[in-house]
């Protein structure tokens, strides 16, 4: 079992793991800076085959929305760890876990439905990184 100090620190790792995808997808909104987002989508839609592109305006718009949501979600988790965790550690832990699990289920189902089942593997890795030691309540 992890300590509250470990959980609080891990929440920051979770926030970074979520939030780092924000700028990647933001830069996908512009052709000149879209390569990182295109490569990320190519990797998550394994195999890496160059089939992903960011040329369609609707793809760039979706990239803007995704980037904003991910950066905002990462910032929210960071703020929970900074401003709320000490007052309600178990509630913060459960809230972040529920958010991660809802993301995992819907993102994975959507990946399978869209023909990108390989992304479930990557989602599983990201989920384990984001949850880390927070799966169980902190001791002490």
Coordinates of N, CA, C and O in Angstrom, one line a residue:
X1 N 0.8 -1.2 0.0 CA 0.0 0.0 0.0 C 0.9 1.2 0.0 O 1.9 1.3 0.7
X2 N 0.5 2.2 -0.8 CA 1.2 3.4 -0.9 C 0.8 4.4 0.2 O -0.3 4.3 0.7
X3 N 1.6 5.4 0.4 CA 1.3 6.4 1.4 C 0.5 7.6 0.8 O 0.5 7.6 -0.5
X4 N -0.1 8.4 1.6 CA -0.8 9.6 1.0 C 0.2 10.5 0.3 O -0.1 11.1 -0.8
X5 N 1.5 10.6 0.8 CA 2.5 11.4 0.1 C 2.8 10.8 -1.3 O 2.9 11.5 -2.3
X6 N 2.8 9.5 -1.4 CA 3.0 8.8 -2.7 C 1.9 9.1 -3.6 O 2.0 9.4 -4.8
X7 N 0.6 8.9 -3.1 CA -0.6 9.2 -3.9 C -0.5 10.6 -4.4 O -0.8 10.9 -5.6
X8 N -0.3 11.6 -3.6 CA -0.3 13.0 -3.9 C 0.8 13.2 -5.0 O 0.5 13.9 -6.0
X9 N 1.9 12.7 -4.9 CA 3.0 12.8 -5.9 C 2.5 12.1 -7.2 O 2.8 12.7 -8.3
X10 N 1.9 11.0 -7.1 CA 1.5 10.2 -8.3 C 0.4 11.0 -9.1 O 0.4 10.9 -10.3
X11 N -0.4 11.7 -8.4 CA -1.4 12.5 -9.1 C -0.8 13.5 -10.0 O -1.3 13.8 -11.1
X12 N 0.4 14.0 -9.7 CA 1.1 14.9 -10.6 C 1.6 14.2 -11.8 O 1.6 14.7 -12.9
X13 N 2.1 12.9 -11.6 CA 2.5 12.1 -12.7 C 1.3 11.9 -13.7 O 1.4 11.9 -14.9
X14 N 0.1 11.6 -13.0 CA -1.1 11.3 -13.8 C -1.5 12.6 -14.6 O -1.8 12.5 -15.8
X15 N -1.4 13.7 -13.9 CA -1.7 15.0 -14.6 C -0.8 15.2 -15.8 O -1.3 15.7 -16.9
X16 N 0.5 15.0 -15.6 CA 1.4 15.2 -16.7 C 1.2 14.2 -17.9 O 1.2 14.5 -19.0
X17 N 0.9 12.9 -17.5 CA 0.6 11.9 -18.5 C -0.6 12.2 -19.4 O -0.6 12.0 -20.6
X18 N -1.6 12.8 -18.7 CA -2.8 13.3 -19.4 C -2.5 14.5 -20.2 O -2.8 14.6 -21.4
X19 N -2.0 15.5 -19.5 CA -1.8 16.9 -20.1 C -0.9 17.0 -21.2 O -1.0 17.8 -22.1
X20 N 0.2 16.1 -21.2 CA 1.2 16.2 -22.3 C 0.6 15.9 -23.7 O 1.1 16.4 -24.7
X21 N -0.5 15.2 -23.7 CA -1.2 15.0 -25.0 C -1.8 16.3 -25.6 O -2.1 16.4 -26.8
X22 N -2.2 17.2 -24.7 CA -2.8 18.4 -25.1 C -2.1 19.2 -26.1 O -2.6 19.5 -27.2
X23 N -0.8 19.6 -25.8 CA 0.0 20.4 -26.8 C 0.2 19.6 -28.0 O 0.2 20.2 -29.1
X24 N 0.4 18.3 -27.9 CA 0.7 17.5 -29.1 C -0.5 17.7 -30.1 O -0.3 17.9 -31.3
X25 N -1.7 17.6 -29.6 CA -2.9 17.7 -30.5 C -3.2 19.1 -30.8 O -3.7 19.4 -31.9
X26 N -2.9 20.1 -30.0 CA -3.0 21.5 -30.3 C -2.2 21.8 -31.6 O -2.6 22.4 -32.5
X27 N -0.9 21.3 -31.6 CA -0.1 21.5 -32.7 C -0.6 20.8 -34.0 O -0.2 21.1 -35.1
X28 N -1.4 19.8 -33.8 CA -2.0 19.1 -34.9 C -3.0 20.0 -35.7 O -3.5 19.6 -36.7
X29 N -3.4 21.1 -35.1 CA -4.4 22.0 -35.7 C -3.8 22.8 -36.9 O -4.6 23.3 -37.7
X30 N -2.5 22.8 -37.0 CA -1.8 23.6 -38.1 C -1.0 22.6 -38.9 O -0.2 21.9 -38.3
X31 N -1.1 22.7 -40.2 CA -0.3 21.8 -41.1 C 1.2 21.8 -40.8 O 1.8 20.8 -40.7
X32 N 1.7 23.0 -40.6 CA 3.2 23.1 -40.4 C 3.7 22.4 -39.1 O 4.8 22.1 -39.0
X33 N 2.8 22.2 -38.1 CA 3.2 21.7 -36.9 C 2.5 20.4 -36.5 O 2.5 19.9 -35.4
X34 N 1.9 19.8 -37.5 CA 1.0 18.6 -37.2 C 1.7 17.3 -37.2 O 1.1 16.2 -36.8
X35 N 3.0 17.2 -37.4 CA 3.7 15.9 -37.5 C 3.7 15.1 -36.2 O 3.5 13.9 -36.2
X36 N 3.8 15.8 -35.1 CA 3.8 15.0 -33.8 C 2.4 14.4 -33.6 O 2.3 13.2 -33.1
X37 N 1.4 15.1 -33.9 CA 0.0 14.6 -33.7 C -0.2 13.5 -34.7 O -0.8 12.4 -34.3
X38 N 0.2 13.6 -35.9 CA 0.1 12.6 -36.9 C 0.8 11.3 -36.5 O 0.3 10.2 -36.6
X39 N 2.0 11.5 -36.1 CA 2.8 10.3 -35.6 C 2.2 9.7 -34.4 O 2.2 8.4 -34.3
X40 N 1.7 10.5 -33.5 CA 1.0 9.9 -32.3 C -0.2 9.0 -32.7 O -0.4 7.9 -32.3
X41 N -1.0 9.6 -33.6 CA -2.2 8.8 -34.1 C -1.7 7.6 -34.9 O -2.4 6.5 -34.8
X42 N -0.7 7.7 -35.6 CA -0.1 6.6 -36.4 C 0.3 5.5 -35.4 O 0.0 4.3 -35.6
X43 N 1.0 5.8 -34.4 CA 1.5 4.9 -33.4 C 0.3 4.2 -32.7 O 0.2 3.0 -32.5
X44 N -0.7 5.1 -32.2 CA -1.8 4.5 -31.5 C -2.8 3.7 -32.4 O -3.5 2.8 -31.9
X45 N -2.7 3.9 -33.7 CA -3.5 3.1 -34.6 C -2.7 2.0 -35.2 O -2.9 1.6 -36.4
X46 N -1.6 1.6 -34.6 CA -0.7 0.6 -35.0 C -1.2 -0.3 -36.1 O -2.4 -0.7 -36.1
X47 N -0.4 -0.7 -37.1 CA 1.0 -0.4 -37.2 C 1.3 1.0 -37.8 O 0.4 1.6 -38.4
X48 N 2.5 1.4 -37.5 CA 2.9 2.7 -38.1 C 3.1 2.5 -39.6 O 3.9 1.8 -40.1
X49 N 2.2 3.1 -40.3 CA 2.1 2.9 -41.8 C 1.9 4.2 -42.5 O 1.7 4.2 -43.7
X50 N 1.9 5.4 -41.8 CA 1.7 6.6 -42.5 C 0.3 6.9 -43.0 O 0.0 7.9 -43.7
X51 N -0.7 6.0 -42.6 CA -2.0 6.2 -43.0 C -2.8 7.4 -42.4 O -3.8 7.9 -42.9
X52 N -2.3 7.9 -41.3 CA -2.9 9.0 -40.6 C -2.4 10.3 -41.2 O -1.2 10.5 -41.4
X53 N -3.3 11.2 -41.3 CA -2.9 12.6 -41.8 C -3.8 13.6 -41.1 O -4.8 13.3 -40.5
X54 N -3.4 14.8 -41.1 CA -4.1 15.9 -40.5 C -4.4 17.0 -41.5 O -4.4 18.2 -41.3
X55 N -4.7 16.5 -42.8 CA -5.0 17.5 -43.8 C -6.4 17.9 -43.8 O -6.7 19.1 -44.2
X56 N -7.4 17.1 -43.4 CA -8.8 17.5 -43.4 C -9.1 18.6 -42.3 O -8.6 18.4 -41.2
X57 N -9.8 19.6 -42.6 CA -10.1 20.7 -41.6 C -10.8 20.1 -40.4 O -10.6 20.5 -39.3
X58 N -11.7 19.0 -40.6 CA -12.4 18.4 -39.5 C -11.4 17.7 -38.6 O -11.7 17.7 -37.4
X59 N -10.4 17.1 -39.1 CA -9.4 16.4 -38.3 C -8.7 17.4 -37.5 O -8.4 17.2 -36.3
X60 N -8.3 18.6 -38.1 CA -7.6 19.6 -37.3 C -8.5 20.2 -36.2 O -8.0 20.5 -35.1
X61 N -9.8 20.4 -36.5 CA -10.7 20.9 -35.5 C -10.8 19.9 -34.4 O -10.8 20.3 -33.2
X62 N -11.0 18.6 -34.7 CA -11.1 17.6 -33.7 C -9.8 17.5 -32.8 O -9.8 17.3 -31.6
X63 N -8.7 17.8 -33.5 CA -7.4 17.8 -32.8 C -7.4 19.0 -31.8 O -6.9 18.9 -30.7
X64 N -7.9 20.1 -32.2 CA -8.0 21.3 -31.3 C -8.9 21.0 -30.0 O -8.5 21.3 -28.9
X65 N -10.0 20.4 -30.3 CA -10.9 20.0 -29.2 C -10.2 19.0 -28.2 O -10.3 19.1 -27.0
X66 N -9.6 18.0 -28.8 CA -9.0 16.9 -28.0 C -7.8 17.5 -27.2 O -7.7 17.2 -26.0
X67 N -7.0 18.4 -27.9 CA -5.9 19.0 -27.1 C -6.4 19.8 -26.0 O -5.8 19.8 -24.9
X68 N -7.4 20.6 -26.2 CA -8.0 21.4 -25.1 C -8.5 20.6 -24.0 O -8.3 20.8 -22.8
X69 N -9.3 19.5 -24.3 CA -9.8 18.7 -23.2 C -8.7 18.0 -22.4 O -8.8 17.9 -21.2
X70 N -7.7 17.5 -23.1 CA -6.7 16.8 -22.4 C -5.8 17.7 -21.6 O -5.5 17.3 -20.4
X71 N -5.5 18.8 -22.1 CA -4.7 19.8 -21.2 C -5.6 20.2 -20.0 O -5.1 20.3 -18.9
X72 N -6.8 20.5 -20.3 CA -7.7 20.9 -19.2 C -7.9 19.8 -18.1 O -7.9 20.0 -16.9
X73 N -8.0 18.5 -18.6 CA -8.2 17.4 -17.7 C -6.9 17.2 -16.9 O -6.9 17.0 -15.7
X74 N -5.7 17.3 -17.5 CA -4.4 17.2 -16.8 C -4.3 18.3 -15.8 O -3.9 18.1 -14.7
X75 N -4.7 19.6 -16.1 CA -4.6 20.7 -15.2 C -5.6 20.4 -14.0 O -5.2 20.8 -12.9
X76 N -6.7 19.9 -14.3 CA -7.7 19.6 -13.2 C -7.1 18.6 -12.2 O -7.2 18.8 -11.0
X77 N -6.5 17.5 -12.7 CA -5.9 16.5 -11.8 C -4.7 17.2 -11.0 O -4.6 16.9 -9.8
X78 N -3.9 18.0 -11.7 CA -2.8 18.7 -11.0 C -3.4 19.6 -9.8 O -2.9 19.5 -8.7
X79 N -4.5 20.3 -10.1 CA -5.1 21.2 -9.1 C -5.7 20.4 -8.0 O -5.6 20.8 -6.8
X80 N -6.3 19.2 -8.3 CA -6.9 18.4 -7.3 C -5.7 17.9 -6.3 O -5.9 17.9 -5.1
X81 N -4.6 17.6 -6.9 CA -3.5 17.1 -6.1 C -2.9 18.3 -5.2 O -2.4 18.0 -4.1
X82 N -3.0 19.5 -5.7 CA -2.4 20.6 -5.0 C -3.4 21.2 -4.0 O -3.0 21.5 -2.9
X83 N -4.6 21.4 -4.4 CA -5.5 22.2 -3.6 C -6.6 21.4 -2.8 O -7.2 21.9 -1.9
X84 N -6.8 20.2 -3.2 CA -7.9 19.4 -2.6 C -7.4 18.1 -1.9 O -8.0 17.8 -0.9
X85 N -6.4 17.5 -2.4 CA -6.0 16.2 -1.9 C -5.8 16.2 -0.3 O -6.3 15.2 0.3
X86 N -5.2 17.1 0.2 CA -5.0 17.1 1.7 C -6.3 17.2 2.5 O -6.4 16.7 3.6
X87 N -7.3 17.8 1.9 CA -8.6 17.9 2.6 C -9.5 16.7 2.4 O -10.3 16.4 3.2
X88 N -9.3 16.0 1.3 CA -10.2 14.8 0.9 C -9.4 13.8 0.1 O -9.7 13.6 -1.1
X89 N -8.4 13.2 0.6 CA -7.5 12.3 -0.2 C -8.2 11.2 -0.8 O -8.0 10.9 -2.0
X90 N -9.1 10.5 -0.1 CA -9.8 9.3 -0.7 C -10.8 9.8 -1.7 O -10.9 9.1 -2.8
X91 N -11.4 10.9 -1.6 CA -12.4 11.4 -2.6 C -11.7 11.8 -3.8 O -12.1 11.5 -4.9
X92 N -10.5 12.4 -3.7 CA -9.7 12.8 -4.9 C -9.2 11.6 -5.6 O -9.4 11.4 -6.8
X93 N -8.7 10.6 -4.9 CA -8.2 9.4 -5.5 C -9.3 8.7 -6.3 O -9.2 8.3 -7.4
X94 N -10.5 8.5 -5.6 CA -11.6 7.9 -6.3 C -12.1 8.7 -7.5 O -12.4 8.1 -8.6
X95 N -12.1 10.0 -7.4 CA -12.6 10.8 -8.5 C -11.7 10.6 -9.7 O -12.1 10.5 -10.9
X96 N -10.4 10.7 -9.5 CA -9.4 10.5 -10.6 C -9.5 9.1 -11.2 O -9.5 8.9 -12.4
X97 N -9.6 8.1 -10.3 CA -9.8 6.7 -10.9 C -11.0 6.6 -11.7 O -11.0 6.0 -12.8
X98 N -12.1 7.1 -11.3 CA -13.4 7.0 -12.0 C -13.2 7.7 -13.4 O -13.6 7.2 -14.4
X99 N -12.6 8.9 -13.4 CA -12.3 9.6 -14.7 C -11.5 8.8 -15.6 O -11.8 8.7 -16.8
X100 N -10.4 8.2 -15.1 CA -9.5 7.4 -15.9 C -10.3 6.1 -16.5 O -10.1 5.8 -17.6
X101 N -11.0 5.5 -15.6 CA -11.8 4.3 -16.0 C -12.8 4.6 -17.1 O -13.0 3.9 -18.1
X102 N -13.5 5.7 -16.9 CA -14.5 6.1 -17.9 C -13.8 6.4 -19.3 O -14.3 6.0 -20.3
X103 N -12.7 7.1 -19.2 CA -11.9 7.4 -20.4 C -11.5 6.1 -21.1 O -11.7 5.9 -22.3
X104 N -11.0 5.2 -20.3 CA -10.5 3.9 -20.8 C -11.6 3.1 -21.5 O -11.4 2.7 -22.7
X105 N -12.7 3.0 -20.9 CA -13.8 2.2 -21.5 C -14.3 2.9 -22.8 O -14.4 2.2 -23.8
X106 N -14.6 4.2 -22.8 CA -15.2 4.8 -24.0 C -14.1 4.9 -25.1 O -14.4 4.6 -26.2
X107 N -12.9 5.3 -24.7 CA -11.9 5.4 -25.7 C -11.6 4.1 -26.4 O -11.4 4.0 -27.6
X108 N -11.5 3.0 -25.6 CA -11.2 1.7 -26.1 C -12.3 1.2 -26.9 O -12.1 0.6 -28.0
X109 N -13.6 1.4 -26.5 CA -14.7 0.9 -27.3 C -14.7 1.7 -28.6 O -15.0 1.1 -29.7
X110 N -14.5 3.0 -28.6 CA -14.5 3.8 -29.8 C -13.3 3.4 -30.7 O -13.5 3.4 -32.0
X111 N -12.2 3.0 -30.1 CA -11.1 2.6 -30.9 C -11.4 1.3 -31.7 O -11.1 1.1 -32.9
X112 N -12.0 0.3 -31.0 CA -12.4 -0.9 -31.6 C -13.5 -0.6 -32.7 O -13.4 -1.1 -33.8
X113 N -14.5 0.2 -32.4 CA -15.5 0.5 -33.3 C -15.0 1.2 -34.6 O -15.6 1.0 -35.7
X114 N -13.9 2.0 -34.4 CA -13.4 2.7 -35.6 C -12.3 1.9 -36.3 O -11.7 2.4 -37.2
X115 N -12.1 0.6 -36.0 CA -11.1 -0.2 -36.7 C -9.7 0.0 -36.1 O -8.7 -0.3 -36.8
X116 N -9.5 0.6 -34.9 CA -8.2 0.8 -34.4 C -8.1 0.1 -33.1 O -7.7 0.6 -32.0
X117 N -8.4 -1.2 -33.1 CA -8.3 -2.0 -31.8 C -7.0 -2.1 -31.2 O -6.9 -2.2 -30.0
X118 N -5.9 -1.9 -31.9 CA -4.6 -1.9 -31.3 C -4.4 -0.8 -30.3 O -3.6 -0.9 -29.4
X119 N -5.2 0.3 -30.4 CA -5.1 1.4 -29.4 C -5.5 0.9 -28.0 O -5.1 1.5 -27.0
X120 N -6.3 -0.2 -27.9 CA -6.7 -0.7 -26.6 C -5.4 -1.1 -25.8 O -5.3 -0.8 -24.6
X121 N -4.4 -1.6 -26.5 CA -3.2 -2.0 -25.8 C -2.5 -0.7 -25.3 O -2.1 -0.7 -24.1
X122 N -2.4 0.4 -26.1 CA -1.8 1.6 -25.6 C -2.6 2.2 -24.5 O -2.1 2.8 -23.6
X123 N -3.9 2.2 -24.6 CA -4.8 2.7 -23.6 C -4.5 2.0 -22.2 O -4.5 2.6 -21.2
X124 N -4.3 0.7 -22.3 CA -4.0 -0.1 -21.1 C -2.7 0.3 -20.5 O -2.7 0.5 -19.3
X125 N -1.7 0.6 -21.3 CA -0.4 1.1 -20.8 C -0.6 2.4 -20.1 O -0.1 2.6 -19.0
X126 N -1.3 3.3 -20.8 CA -1.5 4.7 -20.3 C -2.3 4.6 -19.0 O -2.0 5.3 -18.0
X127 N -3.3 3.8 -19.0 CA -4.2 3.6 -17.8 C -3.3 3.2 -16.6 O -3.4 3.7 -15.5
X128 N -2.5 2.2 -16.8 CA -1.7 1.7 -15.6 C -0.7 2.8 -15.2 O -0.4 2.9 -14.0
X129 N -0.1 3.5 -16.1 CA 0.8 4.7 -15.7 C 0.0 5.7 -14.9 O 0.4 6.2 -13.9
X130 N -1.2 6.0 -15.4 CA -2.0 7.1 -14.8 C -2.5 6.7 -13.4 O -2.5 7.5 -12.5
X131 N -2.9 5.4 -13.2 CA -3.4 4.9 -12.0 C -2.3 4.6 -11.0 O -2.3 5.0 -9.8
X132 N -1.2 4.0 -11.5 CA -0.1 3.7 -10.6 C -0.5 3.1 -9.3 O -1.4 2.2 -9.2
X133 N 0.0 3.7 -8.2 CA -0.3 3.1 -6.9 C -1.6 3.6 -6.3 O -2.0 3.2 -5.2
X134 N -2.4 4.4 -7.1 CA -3.6 4.9 -6.6 C -4.8 3.9 -6.7 O -5.9 4.2 -6.3
X135 N -4.5 2.7 -7.1 CA -5.6 1.7 -7.3 C -6.2 1.3 -5.9 O -7.3 1.0 -5.8
X136 N -5.3 1.4 -4.9 CA -5.8 1.1 -3.5 C -5.7 2.3 -2.6 O -4.9 3.2 -2.9
X137 N -6.5 2.4 -1.6 CA -6.4 3.6 -0.7 C -5.0 3.7 -0.1 O -4.3 2.7 0.1
X138 N -4.7 4.9 0.3 CA -3.4 5.1 0.9 C -3.4 4.7 2.4 O -4.5 4.8 3.0
X139 N -2.3 4.2 2.8 CA -2.2 3.9 4.3 C -1.8 5.2 5.0 O -1.1 6.0 4.5
X140 N -2.3 5.3 6.2 CA -1.9 6.4 7.1 C -2.4 7.6 6.6 O -2.3 8.7 6.4

